[in-house]
Amino acid sequence: MFQRCQTNGFVTWIKSGWLLIMVSLILMNMESMIQAASPLPVVLWHGMGDSCCFPFSMGKIEDTIRSQFNHSNIYIHSIRIGSNDAEDVENSYLMNVNKQVQMVCDTLKKDPNLQNGFNAIGFSQGSQFLRAYVQRCNQPKVHNLISIGGQHQGVYGLPKCIGVNHTLCEYVREMLDIGVYWEWIQNTLVQAEYWHDPWNEAEFIERCVFLPDINNYRAVKNETYKANLSSLNKFVMVKFLLDSFVQPIESEHFGFYKPGQDKEVVKLRDSQLYQEDWLGLKKLDLAGRLDFLEVYGDHLQFTLEWFIDNIVNPYLKN
Ligand SMILES: *[C@@H]1O[C@H](CO)[C@@H](O)[C@H](O)[C@H]1NC(C)=O
Ligand SMILES: *[C@@H]1O[C@H](CO)[C@@H](O)[C@H](O)[C@H]1NC(C)=O
Ligand SMILES: *[C@@H]1O[C@H](CO)[C@@H](O)[C@H](O)[C@H]1NC(C)=O
Ligand SMILES: *[C@@H]1O[C@H](CO)[C@@H](O)[C@H](O)[C@H]1NC(C)=O
C-alpha cells in the first residue's frame, strides 16, 4: 500500500515536471512570437529641401514600409528639424549641421519607442547626418544604417536645385560661390558644411565645420567614431548611376576626387581613409557588413518595388 502510494507520488511528480517543461516551452514560444510581431522601429532623415512628412516623399516611404509589415504597428520616426514642415525645409538649408545632429541625439534618446535600437534610413544629405548620429551618439543604437544617395565624401558642385523651395536653394548656391569656407557661411549653410573642394583639400580639412570631423580627416582621429560606426550590423550605401545632382556620384559610395583635380575619382577601398581604417569601414567590409547597392537612375529616383525588394525585405525585417 505504502509502496503504491509512493509510486503514484513519483508518477505525479514526473507528470507535473513534464507539465512545467511544456508550459515553459509554450511561454518561450509565445515570447518569440511576440518578438517576431514587433519589428525594430525605423528612423528616417529626409534630404535637402524636403521635410519629415510630405505625403509625396517621406510619407510615401512610411506607407510603403508599413504595407510590408501588414500595417501592424511598426514604429516609424521621421525626423523633423523645427516645429512645422516649412521650418523643417528651411533648416535643411540654413541650420548648422552639428547643431541638428545634437538635436536629433537628444530627441531620439528621449523617445521611449526606440530604446531597444532601430534601423535608420537617410535620404541624400540625411544619410551623412544619420552617420554622424551613429558616430557621435548612438544611444539608442542603430542596427542597420542605410544611406540612399548620401554624400559621404561631400560634394564639389550643386548643379541643380532640389526641394520644394527654389528661392532658398538658389540663395544657398549663391552663398557657396561667395566663400564656402568663410566662417559665417560655414556656421549657417548646411551644404557648405559638406562642401569638399578637391583643389583645396587643406582648407577644407581646416575650415569645414562638419565633414572633415565626421570623416576623421584631421590629425587626431576620434576612436569613438570608429568604434561606433563599426558596431553597425550593416552599413548599406545606395548610389544612383545617373545622378545629376551629386558631384561626384562616387561620394554616394564613399569615394571622391583624387586631391588636386576634379576628374579622377578614387573609390573607397583605394582611399587612405579605408586603408588606414580611420572610421572602421575596412573592418565592416572585411566582416561582410558593408553593402554597396546601385540604382540605374537619377538622384533618389527609385521605384517602390525596388525599395521593398532591396531595402525593406533584406534590411528592415530583423
Ligand atoms: C503578412 O500577411 C501575409 C498573409 O497573411 C503573410 O503571409 C505574411 O507573412 C505577413 N507578413 C508579415 C511581415 O507579417
Ligand atoms: C570624439 O567624439 C566623442 C563623441 O562625439 C566626443 O565626446 C569626444 O570628445 C571626441 N574626442 C576627440 C578626441 O575629439
Ligand atoms: C521659401 O523660403 C523663404 C525663406 O524661408 C520663404 O520666405 C518663402 O515663403 C518660401 N517659399 C515657398 C514657396 O515656400
Ligand atoms: C557611441 O558613442 C557614444 C557617445 O560618444 C557612446 O556613449 C556609445 O556607447 C558609443 N558606442 C557604440 C557602440 O555605439
mmCIF file of C-alpha atoms in Angstrom, residues 11 17 38 52 113 135 169 202 223 238 249 296:
data_model
loop_
_atom_site.group_PDB
_atom_site.id
_atom_site.type_symbol
_atom_site.label_atom_id
_atom_site.label_comp_id
_atom_site.label_asym_id
_atom_site.label_seq_id
_atom_site.Cartn_x
_atom_site.Cartn_y
_atom_site.Cartn_z
ATOM 1 C CA VAL A 11 4.449 9.425 -11.224
ATOM 2 C CA GLY A 17 7.594 18.102 -14.118
ATOM 3 C CA SER A 38 7.127 43.678 -33.163
ATOM 4 C CA CYS A 52 9.650 64.774 -42.438
ATOM 5 C CA ASN A 113 9.781 53.534 -28.538
ATOM 6 C CA GLN A 135 29.449 58.142 -34.580
ATOM 7 C CA CYS A 169 18.045 76.768 -52.829
ATOM 8 C CA ALA A 202 43.978 71.632 -46.744
ATOM 9 C CA GLU A 223 38.383 56.464 -31.787
ATOM 10 C CA VAL A 238 22.965 53.177 -52.436
ATOM 11 C CA ILE A 249 28.444 60.438 -57.840
ATOM 12 C CA TYR A 296 20.175 52.952 -62.651
#
